[in-house]
Amino acid sequence: MFTAMTTMISISNLSKTYEGGFQALKTVNLDISRGEIFALLGPNGAGKTTLISIVCGLVNASTGTVTVGGKNIVTDYRAARELIGLVPQELTTEAFETVFSAVSFSRGLFGKPANPAYIEKVLRSLSLWDKRNNKIMTLSGGMKRRVLIAKALSHEPRVLFLDEPTAGVDVELRRDMWALVSELREQGVTVILTTHYIEEAEEMADRIGVITRGEIILVEDKATLMHKLGRKQLTVQLQEAIDSIPETLADYGLERAAGGHALVFTYDAERAQHGVAELLRDLAAAGLAFKDVNTTQSSLEDIFVDLVKEER
Amino acid sequence: MNLHAINAIYRFEMARARRTLTQSIISPVISTSLYFVVFGAAIGSRIPQVDGVSYGSFIVPGLIMLALLTQSIANASFGIYFPRFTGTIYEVLSAPVSYLEIVIAYVGAAATKSIVLGLIILATAALFVPLTIKHPLWMLMFLVLTAVTFSLLGFIIGIWADGFEKLQLVPMLIVTPLTFLGGSFYSISMLPPFWQTVTLFNPVVYLVSGFRWSFYGIADVSPALSLAMTLFFLIACIVTVAWIFRTGYRLKP
Ligand SMILES: Nc1ncnc2c1ncn2[C@@H]1O[C@H](COP(=O)(O)OP(=O)(O)OP(=O)(O)O)[C@@H](O)[C@H]1O
Ligand SMILES: [Mg+2]
């Protein structure tokens, strides 16, 4: 009972083999908590859209079950789908409808009585209000994407899927999107987004799942992930170049850089505690004078590239 | 029942019809009027009465049927094919809508449009030739049943088609020929006996005959048989649609 209260989406043993025999998902298990912002990260063809499409009812699963808000997406599809809003990856909008009527249409489709005031609020929050009477085909690509978001929000969903929301979107809209997600977070809406851009996951998500070739190879809190896998590098700028690394420093696995003018120390989060202080002490003991020290942290991007490379 | 959803789809489809008024109403009315001028007035004046009805009046029910069949199929097939083609169907498929509701909305809208069209053609015909409707309730029933049945058929075609050519294929190669050979412009009693028998395999004969009977009380086959055949086609279409949805055929990978 406890899990039913905190789990919003529960995916168990989900697999999908497309008609041609291609297996796009292999036994996916994933739980997403209520109010969580979850980023699904993966290269092209990893199965992100397939996973989302199954949860939203656009693709039939081959095996496994999915519940949304405790409702089975197949046997209790009405109750499950009422909770869900989907912003698809492709820009698929009606052409001849006006923005306002298209968004109102979506609300009706999801079984909600008309509520022009609410639609107005959504359109205003997406800077679409001025365009409400324009035909959708006259809008720019970025605006069409806003229309898709407005449609997905039109029925006040509790779960929002954003399938690559910022693909082909300018900086401003990307910022707006991030703002929107944090606003939704405040309202307790669960958000699942897929992206290739690590910075996006880093910026918005609470938890990150990495999917590649149909398998979720890692699910971790963003902070833990950064902590666990984030490599740090300490670069020590020496006053005088050295030709070789002194014997006493052999244990640190240092690398010479900048023609011997710098030493690079690579360490992970666990070693950080004493490693750095000890190294600096030992450097001084070895008689090496340094003029500057700086550290860099590997981004999620590096982590991700490493992970996916490992898998291959 | 998700009535809001049915309402939303129905209105969306009707709005589409209003946007394409020329295509959906005006052009069928014009082409039907041309039939009246050519067959009713020009050629018809040389043709004696058929079963006691002037030729111009005789062809009215058949012409309405012709428009009803082609327009029901065209409306419904396009209505569901176009969102599949553009991808906007995702929204309907992800909505808390049952398949029954989807069918009611799309087929209901397509049938409404062709019923309105049928009535408009009827009114147009009244300007050209004298009309009597002996059994108005039967007339309406045949009108509605045929519109619904062929809108369902159009819906099936719209789901089956995977290109615009296929969308045209069935109406062009099957429905139009069957309609022309289905006694729209003649009574099958005018045919040699062999062809009379062949014609009885053409389903459209039963639709036209029943419909014409509701106007003039004359029929090639008994009205009860016409009704039975119409209901048979309706049920066949319903069964097919149910199968499509149960299997997710061409809608969900
Ligand atoms: N309808 C389909 N029929 C057959 N194969 C499909 C179908 N849809 C997707 N696939 C295949 O399934 C795999 C996963 O596709 P999916 O769209 O889920 O990837 P994705 O992670 O969303 O990729 P991207 O980042 O490019 O959007 C791909 O290899 C794709 O070719
Ligand atoms: Mg995708």
Coordinates of C-alpha atoms and ligand atoms in Angstrom, one line a residue:
Chain A
M1 CA 0.0 0.0 0.0
F2 CA 2.8 2.3 0.9
T3 CA 4.4 1.9 -2.5
A4 CA 1.1 2.5 -4.2
M5 CA 1.0 5.9 -2.6
T6 CA 4.5 7.0 -3.6
T7 CA 5.0 5.3 -6.9
M8 CA 3.4 7.1 -9.8
I9 CA 4.6 4.9 -12.6
S10 CA 5.6 1.3 -12.2
I11 CA 7.0 -0.6 -15.2
S12 CA 7.8 -4.3 -14.7
N13 CA 9.3 -6.8 -17.1
L14 CA 8.4 -4.7 -20.1
S15 CA 9.7 -5.8 -23.4
K16 CA 8.8 -4.9 -27.0
T17 CA 9.6 -6.7 -30.2
Y18 CA 8.4 -4.9 -33.3
E19 CA 6.7 -6.7 -36.1
G20 CA 9.9 -7.0 -38.1
G21 CA 11.4 -8.9 -35.2
F22 CA 13.5 -6.1 -33.9
Q23 CA 13.6 -6.0 -30.1
A24 CA 13.5 -2.4 -29.1
L25 CA 13.1 -3.1 -25.4
K26 CA 14.5 -5.9 -23.3
T27 CA 13.0 -6.5 -19.9
V28 CA 12.7 -3.0 -18.6
N29 CA 11.9 -2.5 -14.9
L30 CA 11.5 1.0 -13.6
D31 CA 9.6 2.8 -10.9
I32 CA 9.0 6.5 -10.9
S33 CA 7.9 8.3 -7.8
R34 CA 5.1 10.8 -7.6
G35 CA 6.3 14.4 -8.2
E36 CA 9.6 13.2 -9.4
I37 CA 11.4 14.7 -12.5
F38 CA 13.0 11.8 -14.3
A39 CA 15.3 12.1 -17.2
L40 CA 15.7 9.2 -19.6
L41 CA 19.0 9.5 -21.3
G42 CA 20.1 7.5 -24.3
P43 CA 21.5 7.6 -27.8
N44 CA 19.4 7.4 -31.0
G45 CA 17.5 4.3 -31.2
A46 CA 17.9 3.3 -27.6
G47 CA 14.2 2.8 -27.1
K48 CA 13.2 6.0 -25.3
T49 CA 10.3 6.8 -27.5
T50 CA 9.2 3.1 -27.6
L51 CA 9.1 3.1 -23.8
I52 CA 7.1 6.3 -23.6
S53 CA 4.8 5.2 -26.4
I54 CA 3.9 2.0 -24.5
V55 CA 3.1 3.8 -21.3
C56 CA 0.9 6.3 -23.2
G57 CA -0.9 3.6 -25.2
L58 CA 0.5 4.2 -28.6
V59 CA 2.4 1.0 -28.9
N60 CA 1.4 -2.4 -27.6
A61 CA 3.9 -4.1 -25.2
S62 CA 5.1 -7.5 -26.0
T63 CA 5.4 -8.6 -22.4
G64 CA 5.2 -7.0 -19.0
T65 CA 2.9 -4.6 -17.2
V66 CA 2.7 -0.9 -16.6
T67 CA 0.7 1.0 -14.0
V68 CA 0.2 4.7 -13.8
G69 CA -1.2 6.0 -10.5
G70 CA -1.8 2.4 -9.6
K71 CA -4.0 1.9 -12.7
N72 CA -3.0 -0.8 -15.2
I73 CA -2.5 0.9 -18.6
V74 CA -4.3 -1.9 -20.5
T75 CA -7.1 -3.1 -18.2
D76 CA -7.8 0.2 -16.7
Y77 CA -6.7 2.4 -19.6
R78 CA -9.2 5.2 -19.0
A79 CA -8.2 5.9 -15.5
A80 CA -4.5 5.6 -16.4
R81 CA -4.6 7.8 -19.5
E82 CA -6.6 10.5 -17.8
L83 CA -3.5 11.2 -15.7
I84 CA -1.1 11.4 -18.6
G85 CA -0.1 14.2 -20.9
L86 CA 2.2 13.5 -23.8
V87 CA 4.4 15.9 -25.8
P88 CA 5.6 13.7 -28.7
Q89 CA 9.1 13.9 -30.2
E90 CA 7.8 14.7 -33.7
L91 CA 6.1 18.0 -34.4
T92 CA 2.7 16.6 -35.3
T93 CA 0.0 19.2 -35.2
E94 CA -3.2 19.9 -37.0
A95 CA -2.7 22.4 -39.8
F96 CA -5.9 24.3 -40.3
E97 CA -7.2 24.5 -36.8
T98 CA -6.5 27.6 -34.6
V99 CA -4.3 27.3 -31.6
F100 CA -7.2 27.8 -29.2
S101 CA -9.5 25.3 -30.8
A102 CA -6.8 22.7 -31.1
V103 CA -5.9 23.0 -27.4
S104 CA -9.6 22.9 -26.4
F105 CA -10.0 19.8 -28.6
S106 CA -7.3 18.0 -26.6
R107 CA -9.1 18.9 -23.3
G108 CA -12.3 17.4 -24.6
L109 CA -10.6 14.3 -25.9
F110 CA -9.3 13.6 -22.4
G111 CA -12.9 13.8 -21.0
K112 CA -12.7 17.2 -19.3
P113 CA -15.5 19.7 -19.7
A114 CA -14.6 22.9 -21.6
N115 CA -12.8 25.5 -19.5
P116 CA -11.7 28.5 -21.6
A117 CA -10.3 30.2 -18.5
Y118 CA -7.9 27.3 -17.9
I119 CA -6.9 27.1 -21.6
E120 CA -6.2 30.8 -21.5
K121 CA -3.9 30.3 -18.5
V122 CA -2.0 27.5 -20.3
L123 CA -1.7 29.5 -23.5
R124 CA -0.5 32.6 -21.6
S125 CA 2.1 30.6 -19.7
L126 CA 3.5 29.4 -23.0
S127 CA 3.4 32.8 -24.6
L128 CA 0.8 31.6 -27.1
W129 CA -2.1 33.8 -26.1
D130 CA -1.4 36.3 -28.9
K131 CA -1.5 33.5 -31.4
R132 CA -4.6 31.9 -30.1
N133 CA -6.6 32.7 -33.3
N134 CA -3.8 31.8 -35.7
K135 CA -4.0 28.7 -37.7
I136 CA -1.3 26.3 -36.5
M137 CA 0.3 25.9 -39.9
T138 CA 1.2 29.6 -39.8
L139 CA 3.3 29.2 -36.6
S140 CA 7.0 28.6 -36.4
G141 CA 8.5 25.3 -35.4
G142 CA 9.2 26.5 -31.9
M143 CA 5.6 27.8 -31.5
K144 CA 4.2 24.5 -32.8
R145 CA 6.2 22.7 -30.1
R146 CA 4.6 25.1 -27.5
V147 CA 1.2 24.2 -29.0
L148 CA 2.0 20.5 -28.4
I149 CA 2.9 21.3 -24.8
A150 CA -0.3 23.3 -24.4
K151 CA -2.3 20.4 -25.7
A152 CA -0.6 18.0 -23.3
L153 CA -1.3 20.3 -20.4
S154 CA -4.9 21.1 -21.5
H155 CA -6.4 18.4 -19.3
E156 CA -4.4 19.0 -16.2
P157 CA -2.4 15.8 -16.2
R158 CA -0.6 14.4 -13.2
V159 CA 2.1 12.9 -15.3
L160 CA 3.8 14.7 -18.2
F161 CA 6.0 13.0 -20.8
L162 CA 8.3 15.2 -22.7
D163 CA 9.9 13.3 -25.5
E164 CA 13.0 15.4 -26.4
P165 CA 11.3 18.7 -25.6
T166 CA 14.2 20.8 -26.6
A167 CA 15.2 19.2 -29.8
G168 CA 15.5 22.0 -32.4
V169 CA 14.5 24.6 -30.0
D170 CA 16.2 28.0 -29.4
V171 CA 17.8 29.0 -26.1
E172 CA 14.9 31.1 -25.0
L173 CA 12.4 28.3 -25.4
R174 CA 14.7 25.9 -23.7
R175 CA 14.9 28.2 -20.7
D176 CA 11.1 28.5 -20.8
M177 CA 10.8 24.8 -20.8
W178 CA 13.1 24.4 -17.8
A179 CA 11.0 27.0 -16.0
L180 CA 7.8 25.2 -16.9
V181 CA 9.2 21.9 -15.5
S182 CA 10.1 23.5 -12.2
E183 CA 6.6 25.0 -12.1
L184 CA 5.1 21.6 -12.7
R185 CA 7.3 20.2 -10.0
E186 CA 5.9 22.6 -7.6
Q187 CA 2.4 21.5 -8.5
G188 CA 3.4 17.9 -7.8
V189 CA 3.3 16.8 -11.4
T190 CA 5.5 13.9 -12.3
V191 CA 7.7 14.7 -15.3
I192 CA 9.5 12.2 -17.5
L193 CA 11.7 13.6 -20.1
T194 CA 14.0 12.1 -22.7
T195 CA 16.9 13.9 -24.0
H196 CA 20.3 13.6 -25.7
Y197 CA 21.5 16.8 -24.0
I198 CA 23.1 16.0 -20.7
E199 CA 22.9 19.6 -19.5
E200 CA 19.2 19.3 -19.7
A201 CA 19.1 16.3 -17.5
E202 CA 21.6 18.0 -15.2
E203 CA 19.5 21.1 -15.1
M204 CA 16.1 19.6 -14.5
A205 CA 16.1 16.1 -13.3
D206 CA 16.0 14.6 -9.8
R207 CA 16.9 11.2 -11.1
I208 CA 18.4 9.9 -14.3
G209 CA 18.1 6.7 -16.1
V210 CA 20.4 5.7 -18.9
I211 CA 19.0 3.5 -21.6
T212 CA 20.9 2.0 -24.5
R213 CA 19.9 -0.7 -26.9
G214 CA 16.7 -1.4 -25.2
E215 CA 18.1 -1.8 -21.7
I216 CA 18.1 0.5 -18.8
I217 CA 21.7 0.2 -17.6
L218 CA 21.6 2.6 -14.8
V219 CA 19.1 4.5 -12.6
E220 CA 20.5 6.9 -10.1
D221 CA 19.8 10.1 -8.3
K222 CA 21.5 12.8 -10.2
A223 CA 23.6 13.9 -7.2
T224 CA 24.6 10.3 -6.5
L225 CA 25.4 9.7 -10.1
M226 CA 27.6 12.8 -10.3
H227 CA 29.2 11.8 -7.0
K228 CA 29.8 8.2 -7.8
L229 CA 30.9 8.4 -11.3
G230 CA 32.1 12.0 -11.5
R231 CA 35.9 12.0 -12.0
K232 CA 37.8 15.0 -10.7
Q233 CA 41.1 16.2 -11.9
L234 CA 43.6 18.3 -10.0
T235 CA 46.0 20.2 -12.2
V236 CA 49.1 21.5 -10.5
Q237 CA 51.1 24.2 -12.3
L238 CA 54.7 23.8 -11.5
Q239 CA 57.2 26.7 -11.3
E240 CA 59.8 24.7 -13.1
A241 CA 59.3 21.9 -15.7
I242 CA 60.3 18.4 -14.7
D243 CA 61.4 15.6 -17.0
S244 CA 60.1 12.7 -14.9
I245 CA 57.8 12.1 -12.0
P246 CA 59.7 11.6 -8.7
E247 CA 59.7 8.0 -7.3
T248 CA 58.0 9.2 -4.1
L249 CA 54.9 10.3 -6.0
A250 CA 54.5 7.0 -8.0
D251 CA 51.4 5.9 -6.1
Y252 CA 49.3 8.8 -7.3
G253 CA 49.4 7.8 -11.0
L254 CA 50.2 11.4 -12.0
E255 CA 50.5 12.5 -15.6
R256 CA 52.8 15.1 -16.9
A257 CA 51.2 17.8 -18.9
A258 CA 52.1 21.1 -20.6
G259 CA 55.7 19.8 -21.4
G260 CA 56.4 19.0 -17.8
H261 CA 55.1 22.3 -16.5
A262 CA 52.0 20.7 -15.0
L263 CA 51.0 17.5 -13.2
V264 CA 47.5 16.1 -13.5
F265 CA 46.0 14.0 -10.7
T266 CA 42.9 12.1 -11.5
Y267 CA 40.8 10.9 -8.6
D268 CA 37.2 9.9 -7.8
A269 CA 34.9 11.1 -5.2
E270 CA 35.9 8.5 -2.6
R271 CA 39.6 9.4 -2.8
A272 CA 39.0 13.1 -2.6
Q273 CA 39.0 13.2 1.2
H274 CA 42.6 12.8 1.9
G275 CA 44.1 12.2 -1.6
V276 CA 44.4 15.9 -2.4
A277 CA 45.9 17.1 0.9
E278 CA 48.4 14.2 0.9
L279 CA 49.5 14.9 -2.7
L280 CA 50.1 18.5 -2.0
R281 CA 52.2 17.6 1.1
D282 CA 54.2 15.0 -0.8
L283 CA 54.8 17.5 -3.6
A284 CA 56.3 19.9 -1.2
A285 CA 58.3 17.1 0.4
A286 CA 59.7 16.2 -3.1
G287 CA 60.8 19.8 -3.4
L288 CA 58.4 20.7 -6.2
A289 CA 57.3 24.3 -6.0
F290 CA 53.9 25.0 -7.6
K291 CA 52.4 28.3 -8.6
D292 CA 48.7 27.3 -9.1
V293 CA 46.3 24.5 -8.5
N294 CA 42.9 24.0 -10.1
T295 CA 40.3 21.2 -10.2
T296 CA 37.8 20.2 -12.9
Q297 CA 34.8 17.9 -12.5
S298 CA 33.7 15.6 -15.3
S299 CA 30.2 16.5 -16.5
L300 CA 27.3 14.2 -16.8
E301 CA 28.1 14.2 -20.5
D302 CA 31.4 12.5 -19.9
I303 CA 29.8 10.0 -17.5
F304 CA 27.2 9.2 -20.1
V305 CA 29.6 8.8 -22.9
D306 CA 31.7 6.5 -20.7
L307 CA 28.7 4.4 -19.8
V308 CA 27.4 3.9 -23.2
K309 CA 30.9 3.2 -24.6
E310 CA 31.4 0.5 -21.9
E311 CA 28.2 -1.1 -23.0
R312 CA 29.2 -1.4 -26.6
Chain B
M1 CA -18.7 6.9 -22.0
N2 CA -16.3 9.7 -22.6
L3 CA -19.0 12.0 -24.1
H4 CA -16.6 15.0 -24.1
A5 CA -14.3 13.1 -26.3
I6 CA -17.0 12.0 -28.8
N7 CA -18.2 15.6 -28.9
A8 CA -14.7 16.9 -29.4
I9 CA -13.9 14.6 -32.4
Y10 CA -17.4 15.0 -33.9
R11 CA -17.1 18.8 -33.8
F12 CA -13.6 18.7 -35.1
E13 CA -14.8 16.7 -38.1
M14 CA -17.8 18.9 -38.7
A15 CA -15.5 22.0 -38.6
R16 CA -13.4 20.3 -41.2
A17 CA -16.4 19.9 -43.4
R18 CA -17.3 23.6 -43.1
R19 CA -13.8 24.5 -44.1
T20 CA -14.0 22.4 -47.2
L21 CA -17.6 23.3 -48.1
T22 CA -16.9 23.4 -51.8
Q23 CA -15.4 20.0 -51.8
S24 CA -17.9 18.3 -49.5
I25 CA -21.2 19.9 -50.5
I26 CA -21.1 22.1 -53.5
S27 CA -19.3 19.8 -55.9
P28 CA -21.5 16.8 -55.3
V29 CA -24.6 19.0 -55.7
I30 CA -23.2 20.4 -59.0
S31 CA -22.3 17.0 -60.4
T32 CA -25.7 15.6 -59.4
S33 CA -27.4 18.5 -61.1
L34 CA -25.5 17.7 -64.2
Y35 CA -26.9 14.2 -64.1
F36 CA -30.4 15.6 -64.0
V37 CA -29.7 17.9 -67.0
V38 CA -28.1 15.1 -69.1
F39 CA -30.1 12.0 -68.1
G40 CA -33.2 13.6 -66.8
A41 CA -34.0 16.4 -69.2
A42 CA -32.0 15.7 -72.3
I43 CA -31.9 11.9 -72.7
G44 CA -34.7 11.2 -70.3
S45 CA -37.2 13.1 -72.5
R46 CA -36.7 10.4 -75.2
I47 CA -37.1 7.6 -72.6
P48 CA -40.6 6.4 -71.9
Q49 CA -41.8 6.1 -68.3
V50 CA -40.2 3.4 -66.2
D51 CA -42.7 1.4 -64.1
G52 CA -45.1 4.4 -64.4
V53 CA -42.6 7.0 -63.3
S54 CA -41.0 9.6 -65.6
Y55 CA -37.4 8.8 -66.2
G56 CA -36.2 12.0 -64.6
S57 CA -38.0 11.2 -61.4
F58 CA -37.0 7.5 -61.6
I59 CA -33.3 8.3 -61.3
V60 CA -33.5 10.6 -58.3
P61 CA -33.2 7.8 -55.6
G62 CA -30.3 6.2 -57.5
L63 CA -28.5 9.5 -57.8
I64 CA -28.9 10.2 -54.1
M65 CA -27.6 6.7 -53.3
L66 CA -24.7 7.3 -55.6
A67 CA -23.7 10.5 -53.8
L68 CA -24.4 8.9 -50.4
L69 CA -22.1 5.9 -51.1
T70 CA -19.2 7.8 -52.6
Q71 CA -19.4 10.7 -50.1
S72 CA -19.8 8.5 -47.0
I73 CA -16.7 6.6 -48.0
A74 CA -14.7 9.6 -49.0
N75 CA -15.6 11.5 -45.8
A76 CA -14.9 8.7 -43.4
S77 CA -11.8 7.4 -45.0
F78 CA -10.2 10.8 -45.2
G79 CA -11.3 11.7 -41.7
I80 CA -9.3 8.8 -40.2
Y81 CA -6.6 8.5 -42.8
F82 CA -5.4 12.1 -42.6
P83 CA -4.5 12.1 -38.9
R84 CA -2.8 8.8 -39.4
F85 CA -0.9 10.4 -42.3
T86 CA 0.1 13.5 -40.4
G87 CA 0.7 11.7 -37.1
T88 CA -1.9 13.6 -35.1
I89 CA -3.7 10.4 -34.5
Y90 CA -1.3 9.9 -31.5
E91 CA -3.5 12.2 -29.5
V92 CA -6.7 10.2 -30.0
L93 CA -4.8 6.9 -29.4
S94 CA -3.3 8.2 -26.1
A95 CA -6.6 9.6 -24.9
P96 CA -9.0 7.9 -22.4
V97 CA -11.3 7.0 -25.3
S98 CA -12.6 3.6 -26.2
Y99 CA -12.6 2.3 -29.7
L100 CA -16.4 2.4 -29.7
E101 CA -16.3 6.1 -28.9
I102 CA -13.7 6.7 -31.7
V103 CA -16.0 5.0 -34.2
I104 CA -19.1 6.7 -33.0
A105 CA -17.4 10.1 -33.4
Y106 CA -15.7 9.6 -36.7
V107 CA -18.4 7.6 -38.4
G108 CA -21.1 9.7 -36.9
A109 CA -19.6 12.8 -38.3
A110 CA -19.1 11.3 -41.8
A111 CA -22.6 9.9 -41.8
T112 CA -24.1 13.2 -40.7
K113 CA -22.3 15.0 -43.6
S114 CA -23.5 12.6 -46.2
I115 CA -27.1 12.6 -44.8
V116 CA -27.1 16.4 -45.1
L117 CA -25.7 16.1 -48.6
G118 CA -28.4 13.5 -49.5
L119 CA -31.1 15.8 -48.3
I120 CA -29.6 18.7 -50.2
I121 CA -29.5 16.7 -53.4
L122 CA -33.1 15.7 -52.8
A123 CA -34.1 19.3 -52.5
T124 CA -32.1 20.1 -55.6
A125 CA -33.8 17.3 -57.5
A126 CA -37.2 18.7 -56.5
L127 CA -36.4 21.8 -58.5
F128 CA -35.9 19.7 -61.7
V129 CA -38.5 16.9 -61.5
P130 CA -41.7 16.1 -59.8
L131 CA -41.1 14.0 -56.7
T132 CA -43.3 11.9 -54.4
I133 CA -42.2 10.1 -51.3
K134 CA -44.6 7.4 -50.5
H135 CA -42.9 6.1 -47.4
P136 CA -40.9 9.0 -45.9
L137 CA -40.0 7.1 -42.7
W138 CA -38.6 4.2 -44.7
M139 CA -36.8 6.7 -46.9
L140 CA -35.1 8.2 -43.9
M141 CA -34.3 4.9 -42.5
F142 CA -32.6 3.7 -45.7
L143 CA -30.8 7.1 -45.9
V144 CA -29.4 6.8 -42.4
L145 CA -28.6 3.1 -42.6
T146 CA -26.8 3.5 -45.9
A147 CA -24.9 6.6 -44.7
V148 CA -23.7 4.8 -41.5
T149 CA -22.8 1.6 -43.3
F150 CA -20.7 3.2 -45.9
S151 CA -19.1 5.6 -43.5
L152 CA -18.1 2.5 -41.6
L153 CA -16.7 1.0 -44.8
G154 CA -14.9 4.3 -45.4
F155 CA -13.5 4.2 -41.9
I156 CA -12.1 0.7 -42.6
I157 CA -10.6 1.8 -45.9
G158 CA -9.0 4.8 -44.1
I159 CA -7.3 2.5 -41.6
W160 CA -6.3 -0.1 -44.2
A161 CA -4.9 2.5 -46.7
D162 CA -1.2 3.2 -46.4
G163 CA -1.1 5.8 -49.2
F164 CA -3.4 8.2 -50.9
E165 CA -3.7 6.0 -53.9
K166 CA -5.2 3.2 -51.9
L167 CA -7.6 5.7 -50.4
Q168 CA -9.0 6.2 -53.9
L169 CA -8.7 2.6 -55.0
V170 CA -11.7 1.0 -53.5
P171 CA -14.1 3.9 -54.3
M172 CA -12.9 4.1 -57.9
L173 CA -12.5 0.4 -58.7
I174 CA -15.3 -1.1 -56.7
V175 CA -17.9 1.3 -55.4
T176 CA -18.4 3.5 -58.4
P177 CA -18.8 0.7 -60.9
L178 CA -21.1 -1.2 -58.6
T179 CA -23.2 1.8 -58.1
F180 CA -23.5 2.6 -61.8
L181 CA -24.3 -1.1 -62.5
G182 CA -26.6 -1.2 -59.5
G183 CA -29.8 0.1 -61.1
S184 CA -29.2 3.8 -60.3
F185 CA -30.2 4.7 -63.9
Y186 CA -32.4 1.8 -64.9
S187 CA -34.7 -0.8 -63.6
I188 CA -33.0 -4.2 -63.7
S189 CA -36.2 -5.5 -65.4
M190 CA -34.9 -3.6 -68.4
L191 CA -31.9 -6.1 -68.6
P192 CA -31.8 -9.4 -70.4
P193 CA -32.6 -12.3 -68.0
F194 CA -29.0 -13.4 -67.7
W195 CA -27.8 -10.0 -66.6
Q196 CA -30.7 -9.7 -64.3
T197 CA -29.3 -12.7 -62.4
V198 CA -25.8 -11.4 -62.4
T199 CA -27.0 -8.1 -61.1
L200 CA -28.5 -9.7 -58.1
F201 CA -24.9 -10.3 -56.9
N202 CA -24.3 -6.6 -56.8
P203 CA -25.1 -5.4 -53.3
V204 CA -25.9 -1.9 -54.4
V205 CA -28.9 -3.1 -56.3
Y206 CA -30.6 -3.8 -52.9
L207 CA -29.8 -0.4 -51.6
V208 CA -31.0 1.4 -54.6
S209 CA -34.1 -0.7 -55.0
G210 CA -35.2 -0.3 -51.4
F211 CA -34.6 3.4 -51.5
R212 CA -36.5 3.8 -54.7
W213 CA -39.4 1.8 -53.3
S214 CA -39.6 4.3 -50.4
F215 CA -40.2 7.0 -53.0
Y216 CA -42.5 5.4 -55.6
G217 CA -43.5 2.1 -54.2
I218 CA -41.8 0.3 -57.1
A219 CA -38.9 -2.0 -56.5
D220 CA -36.7 -4.6 -58.3
V221 CA -36.4 -6.7 -55.2
S222 CA -38.7 -6.8 -52.2
P223 CA -38.1 -3.9 -49.7
A224 CA -37.8 -6.5 -46.9
L225 CA -34.9 -8.1 -48.7
S226 CA -33.4 -4.6 -49.3
L227 CA -33.5 -3.9 -45.6
A228 CA -32.1 -7.2 -44.7
M229 CA -29.2 -6.8 -47.1
T230 CA -28.5 -3.2 -45.8
L231 CA -28.4 -4.6 -42.2
F232 CA -26.2 -7.4 -43.3
F233 CA -23.6 -4.9 -44.7
L234 CA -23.9 -2.8 -41.6
I235 CA -23.1 -5.8 -39.4
A236 CA -20.3 -7.0 -41.7
C237 CA -18.7 -3.5 -41.4
I238 CA -19.2 -3.5 -37.6
V239 CA -17.6 -6.9 -37.2
T240 CA -14.6 -5.8 -39.4
V241 CA -14.1 -2.6 -37.4
A242 CA -14.3 -4.5 -34.1
W243 CA -11.6 -6.9 -35.4
I244 CA -9.4 -4.0 -36.5
F245 CA -9.5 -2.5 -33.0
R246 CA -9.1 -5.8 -31.2
T247 CA -5.9 -6.5 -33.0
G248 CA -4.6 -2.9 -33.2
Y249 CA -4.4 -3.4 -37.0
R250 CA -2.4 -0.6 -38.6
L251 CA -3.1 1.7 -35.7
K252 CA -0.6 0.5 -33.1
P253 CA 2.7 -1.2 -33.7
Ligands
LIG1 N1 7.2 1.1 -35.6 C1 8.4 0.5 -35.5 N2 8.6 -0.6 -36.2 C2 9.8 -1.2 -36.2 N3 10.9 -0.7 -35.5 C3 10.7 0.4 -34.8 C4 9.5 1.1 -34.8 N4 9.6 2.2 -34.0 C5 10.9 2.2 -33.5 N5 11.5 1.1 -34.0 C6 12.9 0.8 -33.7 O1 13.1 0.6 -32.3 C7 14.3 1.2 -31.9 C8 14.1 2.2 -30.8 O2 13.4 3.3 -31.3 P1 13.0 4.5 -30.5 O3 12.2 5.5 -31.3 O4 12.3 4.0 -29.2 O5 14.4 5.2 -30.1 P2 14.7 6.5 -29.3 O6 15.5 6.1 -28.1 O7 13.5 7.3 -29.0 O8 15.7 7.2 -30.3 P3 15.8 8.8 -30.7 O9 16.7 9.3 -29.7 O10 16.4 8.8 -32.0 O11 14.4 9.4 -30.7 C9 15.0 1.8 -33.1 O12 15.9 0.9 -33.6 C10 13.8 1.9 -34.1 O13 14.3 1.7 -35.4
MG2 MG 12.8 9.0 -29.7

